[in-house]
XYZ file of C-alpha atoms in Angstrom:
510
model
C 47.571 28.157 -135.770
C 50.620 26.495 -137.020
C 53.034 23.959 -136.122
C 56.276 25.043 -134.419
C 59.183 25.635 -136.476
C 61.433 23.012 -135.669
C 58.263 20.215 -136.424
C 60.885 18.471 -139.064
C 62.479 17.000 -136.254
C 59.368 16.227 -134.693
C 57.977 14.125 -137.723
C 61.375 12.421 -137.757
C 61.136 10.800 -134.493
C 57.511 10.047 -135.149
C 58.720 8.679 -138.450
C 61.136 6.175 -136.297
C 57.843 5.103 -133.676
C 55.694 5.257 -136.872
C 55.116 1.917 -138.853
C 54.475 3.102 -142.700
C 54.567 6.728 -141.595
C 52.975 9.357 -143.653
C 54.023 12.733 -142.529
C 50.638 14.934 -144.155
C 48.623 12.386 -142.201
C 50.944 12.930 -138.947
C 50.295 16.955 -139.254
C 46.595 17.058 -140.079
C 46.317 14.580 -137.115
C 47.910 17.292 -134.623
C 46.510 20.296 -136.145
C 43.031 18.812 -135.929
C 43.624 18.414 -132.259
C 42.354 20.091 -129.272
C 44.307 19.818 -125.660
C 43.341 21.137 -122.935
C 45.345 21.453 -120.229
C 43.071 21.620 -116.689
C 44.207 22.506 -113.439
C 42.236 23.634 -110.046
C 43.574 24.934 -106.400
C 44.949 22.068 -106.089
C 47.736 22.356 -108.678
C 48.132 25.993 -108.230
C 48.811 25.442 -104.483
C 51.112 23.042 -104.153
C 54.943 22.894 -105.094
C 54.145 19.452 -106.670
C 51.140 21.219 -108.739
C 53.353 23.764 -110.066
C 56.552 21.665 -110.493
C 53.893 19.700 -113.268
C 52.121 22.554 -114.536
C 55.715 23.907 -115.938
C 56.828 20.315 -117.183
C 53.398 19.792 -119.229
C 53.955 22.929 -121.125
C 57.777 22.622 -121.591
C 56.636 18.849 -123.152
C 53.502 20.045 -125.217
C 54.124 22.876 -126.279
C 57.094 21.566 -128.722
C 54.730 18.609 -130.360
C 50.509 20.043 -130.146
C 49.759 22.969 -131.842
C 46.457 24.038 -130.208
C 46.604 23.867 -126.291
C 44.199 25.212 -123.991
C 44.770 26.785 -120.475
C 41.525 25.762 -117.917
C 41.889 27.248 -114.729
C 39.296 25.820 -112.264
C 40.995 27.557 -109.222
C 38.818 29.681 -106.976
C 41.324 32.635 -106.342
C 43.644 34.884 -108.525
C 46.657 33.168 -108.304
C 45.604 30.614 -110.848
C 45.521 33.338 -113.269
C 48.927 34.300 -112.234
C 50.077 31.001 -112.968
C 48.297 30.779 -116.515
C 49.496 34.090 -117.376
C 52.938 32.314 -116.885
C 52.143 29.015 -118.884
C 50.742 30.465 -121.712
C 54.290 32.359 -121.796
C 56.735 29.772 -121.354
C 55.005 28.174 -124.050
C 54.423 30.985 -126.646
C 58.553 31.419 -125.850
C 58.955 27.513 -127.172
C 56.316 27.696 -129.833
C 55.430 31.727 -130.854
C 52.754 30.786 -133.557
C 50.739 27.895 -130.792
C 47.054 28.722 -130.112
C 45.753 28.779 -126.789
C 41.842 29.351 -128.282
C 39.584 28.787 -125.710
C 36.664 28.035 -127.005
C 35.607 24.698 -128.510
C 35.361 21.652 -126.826
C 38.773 19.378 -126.491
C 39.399 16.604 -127.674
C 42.175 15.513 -125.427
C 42.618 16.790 -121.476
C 45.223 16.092 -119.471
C 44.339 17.270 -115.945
C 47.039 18.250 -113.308
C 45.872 17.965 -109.797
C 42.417 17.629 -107.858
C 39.692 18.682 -109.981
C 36.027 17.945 -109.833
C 35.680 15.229 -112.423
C 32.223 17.108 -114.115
C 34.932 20.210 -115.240
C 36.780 18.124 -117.688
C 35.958 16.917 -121.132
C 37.020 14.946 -123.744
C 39.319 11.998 -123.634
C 41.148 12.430 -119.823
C 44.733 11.921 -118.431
C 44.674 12.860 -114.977
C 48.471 13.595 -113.076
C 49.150 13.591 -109.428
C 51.884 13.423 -107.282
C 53.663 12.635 -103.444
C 57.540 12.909 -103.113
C 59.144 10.367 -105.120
C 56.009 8.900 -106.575
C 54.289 9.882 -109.385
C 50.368 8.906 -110.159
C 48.237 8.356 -112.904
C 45.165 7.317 -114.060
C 42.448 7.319 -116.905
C 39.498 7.050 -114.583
C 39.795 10.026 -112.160
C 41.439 13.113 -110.947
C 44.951 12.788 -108.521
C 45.974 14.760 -105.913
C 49.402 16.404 -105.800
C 50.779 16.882 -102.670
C 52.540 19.727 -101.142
C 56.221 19.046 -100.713
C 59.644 20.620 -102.754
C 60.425 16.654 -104.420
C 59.707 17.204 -108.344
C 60.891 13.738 -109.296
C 57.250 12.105 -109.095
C 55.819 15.040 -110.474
C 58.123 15.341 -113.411
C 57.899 11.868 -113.965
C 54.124 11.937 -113.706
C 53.735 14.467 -116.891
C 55.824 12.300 -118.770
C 53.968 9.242 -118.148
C 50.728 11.536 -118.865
C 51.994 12.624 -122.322
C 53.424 9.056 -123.430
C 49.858 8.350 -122.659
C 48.630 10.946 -125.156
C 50.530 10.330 -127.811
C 49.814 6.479 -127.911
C 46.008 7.519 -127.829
C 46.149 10.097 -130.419
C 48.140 7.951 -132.597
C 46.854 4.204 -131.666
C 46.060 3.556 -135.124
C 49.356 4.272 -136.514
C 51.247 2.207 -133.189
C 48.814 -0.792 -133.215
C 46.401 0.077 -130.716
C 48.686 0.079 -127.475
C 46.928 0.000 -124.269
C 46.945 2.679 -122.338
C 48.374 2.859 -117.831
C 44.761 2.403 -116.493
C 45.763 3.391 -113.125
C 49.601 3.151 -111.994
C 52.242 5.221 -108.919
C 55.652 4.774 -109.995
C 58.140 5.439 -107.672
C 61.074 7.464 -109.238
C 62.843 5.969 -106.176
C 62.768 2.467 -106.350
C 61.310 2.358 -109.760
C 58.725 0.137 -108.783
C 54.814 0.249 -109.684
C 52.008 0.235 -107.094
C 53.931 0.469 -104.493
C 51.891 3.311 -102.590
C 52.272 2.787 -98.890
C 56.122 2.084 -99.690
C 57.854 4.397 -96.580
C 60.772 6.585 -98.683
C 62.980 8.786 -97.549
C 62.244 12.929 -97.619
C 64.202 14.910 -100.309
C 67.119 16.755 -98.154
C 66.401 20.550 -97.775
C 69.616 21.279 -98.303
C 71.724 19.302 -100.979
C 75.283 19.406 -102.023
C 76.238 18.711 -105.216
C 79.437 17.555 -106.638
C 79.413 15.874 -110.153
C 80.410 16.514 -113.961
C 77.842 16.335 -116.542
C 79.009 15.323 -119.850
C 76.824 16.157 -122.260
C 74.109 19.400 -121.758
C 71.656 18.167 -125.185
C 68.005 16.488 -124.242
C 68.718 14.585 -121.806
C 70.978 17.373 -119.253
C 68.405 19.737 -120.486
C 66.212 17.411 -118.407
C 68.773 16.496 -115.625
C 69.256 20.279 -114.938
C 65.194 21.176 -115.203
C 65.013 18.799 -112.394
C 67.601 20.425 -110.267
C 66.046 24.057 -110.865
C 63.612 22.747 -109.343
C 64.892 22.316 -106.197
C 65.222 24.776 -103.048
C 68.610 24.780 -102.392
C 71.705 23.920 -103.584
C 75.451 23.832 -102.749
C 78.796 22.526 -104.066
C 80.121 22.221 -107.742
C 78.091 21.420 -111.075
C 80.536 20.730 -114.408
C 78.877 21.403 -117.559
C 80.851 20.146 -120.447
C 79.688 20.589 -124.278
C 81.183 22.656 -127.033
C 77.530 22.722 -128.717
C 75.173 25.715 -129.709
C 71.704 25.229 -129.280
C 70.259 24.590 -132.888
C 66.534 25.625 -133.840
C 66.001 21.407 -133.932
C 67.441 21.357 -130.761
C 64.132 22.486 -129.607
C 62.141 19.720 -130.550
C 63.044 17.899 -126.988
C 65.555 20.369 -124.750
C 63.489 21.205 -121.734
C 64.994 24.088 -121.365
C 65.431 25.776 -124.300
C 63.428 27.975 -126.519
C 63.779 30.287 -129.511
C 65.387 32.744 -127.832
C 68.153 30.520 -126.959
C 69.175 29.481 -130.804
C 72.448 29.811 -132.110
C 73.996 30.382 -128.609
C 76.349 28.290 -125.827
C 74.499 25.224 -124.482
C 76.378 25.378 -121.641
C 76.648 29.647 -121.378
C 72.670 29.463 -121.531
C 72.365 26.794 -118.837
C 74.816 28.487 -116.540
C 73.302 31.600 -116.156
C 69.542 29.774 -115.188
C 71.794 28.876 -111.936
C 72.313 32.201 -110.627
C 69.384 31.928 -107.907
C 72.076 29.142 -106.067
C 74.487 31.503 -104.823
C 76.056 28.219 -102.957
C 76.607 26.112 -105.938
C 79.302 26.512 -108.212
C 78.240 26.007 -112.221
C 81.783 25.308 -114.332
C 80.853 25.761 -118.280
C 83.003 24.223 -120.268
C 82.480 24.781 -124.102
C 84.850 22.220 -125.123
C 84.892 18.490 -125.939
C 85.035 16.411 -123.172
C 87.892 14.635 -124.013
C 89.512 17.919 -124.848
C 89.341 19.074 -120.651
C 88.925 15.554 -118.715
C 92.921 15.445 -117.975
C 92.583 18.946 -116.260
C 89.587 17.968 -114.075
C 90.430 17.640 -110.819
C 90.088 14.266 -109.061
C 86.660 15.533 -107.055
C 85.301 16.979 -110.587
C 85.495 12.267 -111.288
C 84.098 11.258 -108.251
C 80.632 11.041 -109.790
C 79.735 11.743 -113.802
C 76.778 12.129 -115.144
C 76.749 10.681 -118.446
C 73.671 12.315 -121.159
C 75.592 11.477 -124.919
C 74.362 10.219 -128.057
C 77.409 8.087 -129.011
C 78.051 4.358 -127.694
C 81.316 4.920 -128.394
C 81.963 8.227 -126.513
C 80.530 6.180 -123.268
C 83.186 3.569 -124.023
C 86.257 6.286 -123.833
C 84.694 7.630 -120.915
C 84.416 4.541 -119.046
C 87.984 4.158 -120.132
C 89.284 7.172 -118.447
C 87.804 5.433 -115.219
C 85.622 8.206 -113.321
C 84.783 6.772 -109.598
C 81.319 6.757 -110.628
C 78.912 6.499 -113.203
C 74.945 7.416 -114.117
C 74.305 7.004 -117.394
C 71.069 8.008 -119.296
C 69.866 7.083 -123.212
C 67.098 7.061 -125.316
C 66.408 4.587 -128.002
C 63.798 3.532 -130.089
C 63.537 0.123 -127.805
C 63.619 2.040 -124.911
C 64.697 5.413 -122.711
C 66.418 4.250 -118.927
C 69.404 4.907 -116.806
C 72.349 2.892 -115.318
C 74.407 3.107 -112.348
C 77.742 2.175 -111.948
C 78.921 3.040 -109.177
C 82.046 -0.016 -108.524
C 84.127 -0.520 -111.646
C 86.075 -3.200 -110.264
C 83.056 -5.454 -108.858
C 80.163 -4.380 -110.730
C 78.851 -4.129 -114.045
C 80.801 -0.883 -116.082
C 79.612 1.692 -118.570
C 81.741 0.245 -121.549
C 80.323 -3.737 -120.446
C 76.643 -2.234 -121.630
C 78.083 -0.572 -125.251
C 81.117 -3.168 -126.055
C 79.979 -4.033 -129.932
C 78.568 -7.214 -130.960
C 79.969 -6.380 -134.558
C 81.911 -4.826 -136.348
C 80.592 -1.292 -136.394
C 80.673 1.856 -139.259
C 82.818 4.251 -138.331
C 81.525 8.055 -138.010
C 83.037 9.161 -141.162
C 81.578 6.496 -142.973
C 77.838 6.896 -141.847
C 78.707 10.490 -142.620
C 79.684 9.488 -145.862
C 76.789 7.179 -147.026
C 74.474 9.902 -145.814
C 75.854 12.852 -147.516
C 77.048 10.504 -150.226
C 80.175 12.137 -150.112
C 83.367 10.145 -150.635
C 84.545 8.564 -147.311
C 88.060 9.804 -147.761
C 87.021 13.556 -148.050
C 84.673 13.679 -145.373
C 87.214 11.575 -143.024
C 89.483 14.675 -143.889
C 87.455 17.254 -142.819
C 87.031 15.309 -139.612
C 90.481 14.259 -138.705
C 91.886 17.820 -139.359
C 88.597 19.753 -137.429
C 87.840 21.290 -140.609
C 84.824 23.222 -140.903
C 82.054 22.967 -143.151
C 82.663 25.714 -145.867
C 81.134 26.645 -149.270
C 82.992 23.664 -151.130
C 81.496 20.962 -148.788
C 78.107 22.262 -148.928
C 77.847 22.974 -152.169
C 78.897 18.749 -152.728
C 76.416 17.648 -150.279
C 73.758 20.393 -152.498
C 74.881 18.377 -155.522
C 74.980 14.794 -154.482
C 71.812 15.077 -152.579
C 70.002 17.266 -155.226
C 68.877 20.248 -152.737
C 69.301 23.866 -153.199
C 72.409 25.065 -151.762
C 70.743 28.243 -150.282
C 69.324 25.913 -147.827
C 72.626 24.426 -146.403
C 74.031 27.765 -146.121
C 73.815 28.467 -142.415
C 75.826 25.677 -141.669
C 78.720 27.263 -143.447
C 81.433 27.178 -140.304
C 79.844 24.229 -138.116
C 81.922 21.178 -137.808
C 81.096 18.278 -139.943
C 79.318 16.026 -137.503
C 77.326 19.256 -136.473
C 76.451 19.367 -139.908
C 75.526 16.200 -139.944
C 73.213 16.258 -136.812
C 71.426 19.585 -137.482
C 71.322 18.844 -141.887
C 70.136 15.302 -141.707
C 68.277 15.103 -138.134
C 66.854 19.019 -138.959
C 64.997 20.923 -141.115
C 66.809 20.874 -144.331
C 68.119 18.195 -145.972
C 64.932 15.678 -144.417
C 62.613 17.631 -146.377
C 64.108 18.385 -149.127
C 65.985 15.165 -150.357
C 65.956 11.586 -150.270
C 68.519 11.207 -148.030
C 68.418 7.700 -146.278
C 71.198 7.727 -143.623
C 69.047 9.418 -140.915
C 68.301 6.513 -139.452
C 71.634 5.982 -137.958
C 70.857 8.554 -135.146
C 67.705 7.694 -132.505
C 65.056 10.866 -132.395
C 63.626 10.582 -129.309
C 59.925 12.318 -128.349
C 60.254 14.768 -125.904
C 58.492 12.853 -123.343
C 61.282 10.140 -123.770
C 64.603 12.406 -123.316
C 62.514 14.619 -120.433
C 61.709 10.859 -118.448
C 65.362 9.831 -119.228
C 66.782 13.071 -117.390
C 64.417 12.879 -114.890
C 65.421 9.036 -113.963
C 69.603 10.281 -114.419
C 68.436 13.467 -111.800
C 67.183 11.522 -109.456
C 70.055 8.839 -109.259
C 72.448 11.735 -108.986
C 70.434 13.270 -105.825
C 69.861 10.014 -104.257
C 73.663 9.405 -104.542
C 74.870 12.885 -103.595
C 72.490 12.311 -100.284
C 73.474 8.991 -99.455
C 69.461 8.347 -99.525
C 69.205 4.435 -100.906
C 70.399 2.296 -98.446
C 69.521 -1.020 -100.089
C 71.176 -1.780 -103.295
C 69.197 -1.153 -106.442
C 69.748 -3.085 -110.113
C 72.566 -1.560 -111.947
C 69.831 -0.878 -114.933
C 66.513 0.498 -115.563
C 64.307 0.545 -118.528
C 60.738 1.744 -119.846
C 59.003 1.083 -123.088
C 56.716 4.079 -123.220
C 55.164 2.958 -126.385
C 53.444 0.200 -123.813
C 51.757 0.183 -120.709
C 54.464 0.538 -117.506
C 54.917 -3.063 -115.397
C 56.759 -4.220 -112.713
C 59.674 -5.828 -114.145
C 60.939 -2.403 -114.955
C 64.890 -2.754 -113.194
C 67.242 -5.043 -114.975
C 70.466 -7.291 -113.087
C 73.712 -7.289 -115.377
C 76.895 -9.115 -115.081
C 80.201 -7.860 -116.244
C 80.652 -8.378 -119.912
C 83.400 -11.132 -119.894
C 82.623 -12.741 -123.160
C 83.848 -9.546 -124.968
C 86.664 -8.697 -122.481
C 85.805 -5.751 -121.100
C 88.133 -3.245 -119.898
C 86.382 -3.716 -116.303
C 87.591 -7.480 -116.616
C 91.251 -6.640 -117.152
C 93.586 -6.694 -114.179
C 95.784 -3.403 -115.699
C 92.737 -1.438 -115.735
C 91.141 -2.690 -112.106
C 94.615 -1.816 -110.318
C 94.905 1.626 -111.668
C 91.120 2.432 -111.085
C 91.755 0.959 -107.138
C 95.008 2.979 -107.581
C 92.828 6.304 -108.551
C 90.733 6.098 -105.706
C 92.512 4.148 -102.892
C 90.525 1.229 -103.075
């Protein structure tokens, strides 16, 4: 029994949800934890059943250490399905134990079970369609139908659950969803007899995803997920997947470390022989002026940076979803009129003057400005001078900075001070400058951005929906959950400027 080997990612986004975080008290706290994971015909029959089943391993497998597998079903195809559980999740966490023996402590049960098979504190999961249920008093049902989105969304509310009970000390006591269906449709609570439309069975897809990290891991899970598929999918990121990558990237696991984003993701496509998957393994801004004008009809926008969404907005796509995480918050916006609506770059316009990258770079490392501005400006890579600085200035043994050797600076950056090495191993305060989301957080994120891009790729909302939404899952979920926002004229937004309206109308003969 051990913790997975990325965990030093893990304890740094607890460490940002954390008040007066103590990581030995964070570890003992997990490893003295028992989660059981219980499931019955129910689950086991049902598309919905198994679309959650998947999603609550690929979640807690990365965070719990000791998970255990309770089939209740009455034939052999439960075992079937355990056998393939227990494998997705030794392939994300080799050293987790799946010891069956003593009593849980925590349960989170997927499906119709009879309530006398389940122990321990319970999160029960169920499902229909678009709308995802849950409840702390009794077991769901998931229903049988090829629509993950309420599903997905379902486990995520399950295991935001989970964590704030586990941890309610350290958070303040939240309360806990009592009983809630949230539609991933109209991303409204309680609304159960709400009529919505049936998932297409046969989609076509025609977007660009910028960005393939936690967030498309989760967009693309989602569309895996689904029966059929046609038309184009753009996957743009010159990334490899790092070993802290795996703390939150839905689809990723060990096997996948040190290799293409974007190569990886491709090939889990092959079972679509209608739908074209583009890899790109470049920068975005590197390959947006050879897109073709179909490849900007509708982006999908999963980044990091505030001030990549602001040059993207910039090059004015036709439409815009746009996902984030944040320690406030995880949600997704849709733009989807530049010239009458609220734009990307209205949401991310700074209120003040802001560091540049080298800088926070910079004061992390604390390098001089100057030479690590150099290294950026010319694309030079990390190499044995740099790290052996960073070894010096942040008093860490240089052996451990080593595999970096060859990355590009902000890589290093990203994987040295968000990873396992320099966190652990120095003082280094500048961390806090990038958000490090929970998994549950990036997966719910993705899963909100997937369904906005099949509900707009199938014409399926015909009433117009609030440009933003956003959840607190440190709290309880409530019905104010969809936000109205105006264009950002105050700070004169590009979307406000008459240049920048005609050529967008221009672009798309408007």
């Amino acid at each position: 029994m051990a913790l997975a080997n990325f965990f030093d990612k893990i304890s740094l986004g607890a460490a940002q949800r954390i008040k007066n975080y103590d990581r030995s008290s964070f570890e003992n706290k997990l490893l003295a934890t028992r989660l059981a994971i219980v499931y019955s015909d129910n689950a086991v029959q049902t598309n919905e059943g198994k679309f959650a089943l998947d999603l609550a391993v690929r979640i807690l497998a990365r965070l719990y250490p000791n998970i255990q597998f309770v089939d209740h079903s009455s034939d052999g195809y439960g075992s079937t399905i355990t056998k393939e559980l227990k494998a997705t999740s030794f392939r994300i966490n080799p050293v987790l134990n799946v010891n069956e023996v003593e009593a849980p402590d925590i349960t989170l049960v997927i499906g119709s079970v009879d309530d006398r098979q389940v122990g321990g504190q319970c999160f029960f999961t169920g499902s229909s369609g678009w709308k995802a249920t849950f409840s702390t008093q009794s077991s769901m049902n998931c229903a049988d139908t090829q629509n993950p989105f309420g599903a997905a969304a379902s486990v995520c509310i399950a295991a935001a659950n989970i964590f704030r009970f586990l941890f309610a000390e350290e958070l303040g006591h939240p309360s806990l969803d009592r009983e809630v269906c949230f539609s991933v449709f109209s991303q409204q609570i309680n609304a159960i007899n709400k009529e919505e439309p049936a998932l297409p069975a046969d989609i076509t897809l025609g977007f660009t995803l910028v960005g393939t990290g936690a967030i498309g891991n989760s967009i693309l899970w989602c569309l895996l997920q689904l029966p059929t598929l046609k038309g184009f999918l753009n996957l743009i990121d010159d990334q490899e997947v790092s070993l802290t990558n795996l703390q939150r990237y839905a689809l990723m696991e060990q096997e996948h470390v040190r290799k293409s984003k974007v190569v990886e993701l491709e090939k889990m496509f092959t079972r679509f022989p209608n739908l074209t998957v583009n890899p790109f393994l470049n920068k975005w801004q590197e390959i947006i002026a050879t897109l073709r004008p179909n490849d900007l009809e509708l982006m999908a926008v999963a980044l990091d940076s505030k001030e990549q969404r602001l040059l993207i907005q910039s090059t004015l796509p036709k439409k815009i979803i746009n996902a984030w995480t944040s320690q406030q918050d995880i949600g997704v916006s849709r733009h989807f009129n530049f010239a009458e609506n609220v734009c990307l770059a209205c949401l991310y316009i700074p209120k003040q003057k802001q560091k540049s990258e080298s800088v926070k770079i910079a004061e992390s490392l604390k390098l001089p400005e100057e030479l690590v501005r150099n290294y950026i400006a010319n694309s030079i890579m990390v190499d044995e001078g740099f790290i052996f600085m960073v070894a010096k200035s942040l008093s860490i043994p240089v052996d451990q900075l080593r595999s970096l050797i060859g990355k590009p600076v902000q890589v290093f950056y990203s994987e040295g001070i968000c990873g396992e090495r320099i966190i652990r191993s120095s003082s280094a305060s500048g961390h806090q400058d990038l958000e490090v989301p929970l998994a549950h957080e990036s997966f719910l994120a993705g899963i909100l951005a997937a369904a906005e891009i099949i509900i707009e790729s199938a014409q399926l909302r015909l009433n117009k929906i609030e440009p933003l939404t956003k959840i607190n899952l440190l709290m309880p979920l409530h019905n104010f959950l969809k936000e109205d926002e105006e264009k950002n004229l105050q700070a004169r937004c590009i979307c406000t400027e008459p240049i920048f309206v005609k050529r967008f109308k221009t672009k798309w003969s408007l």
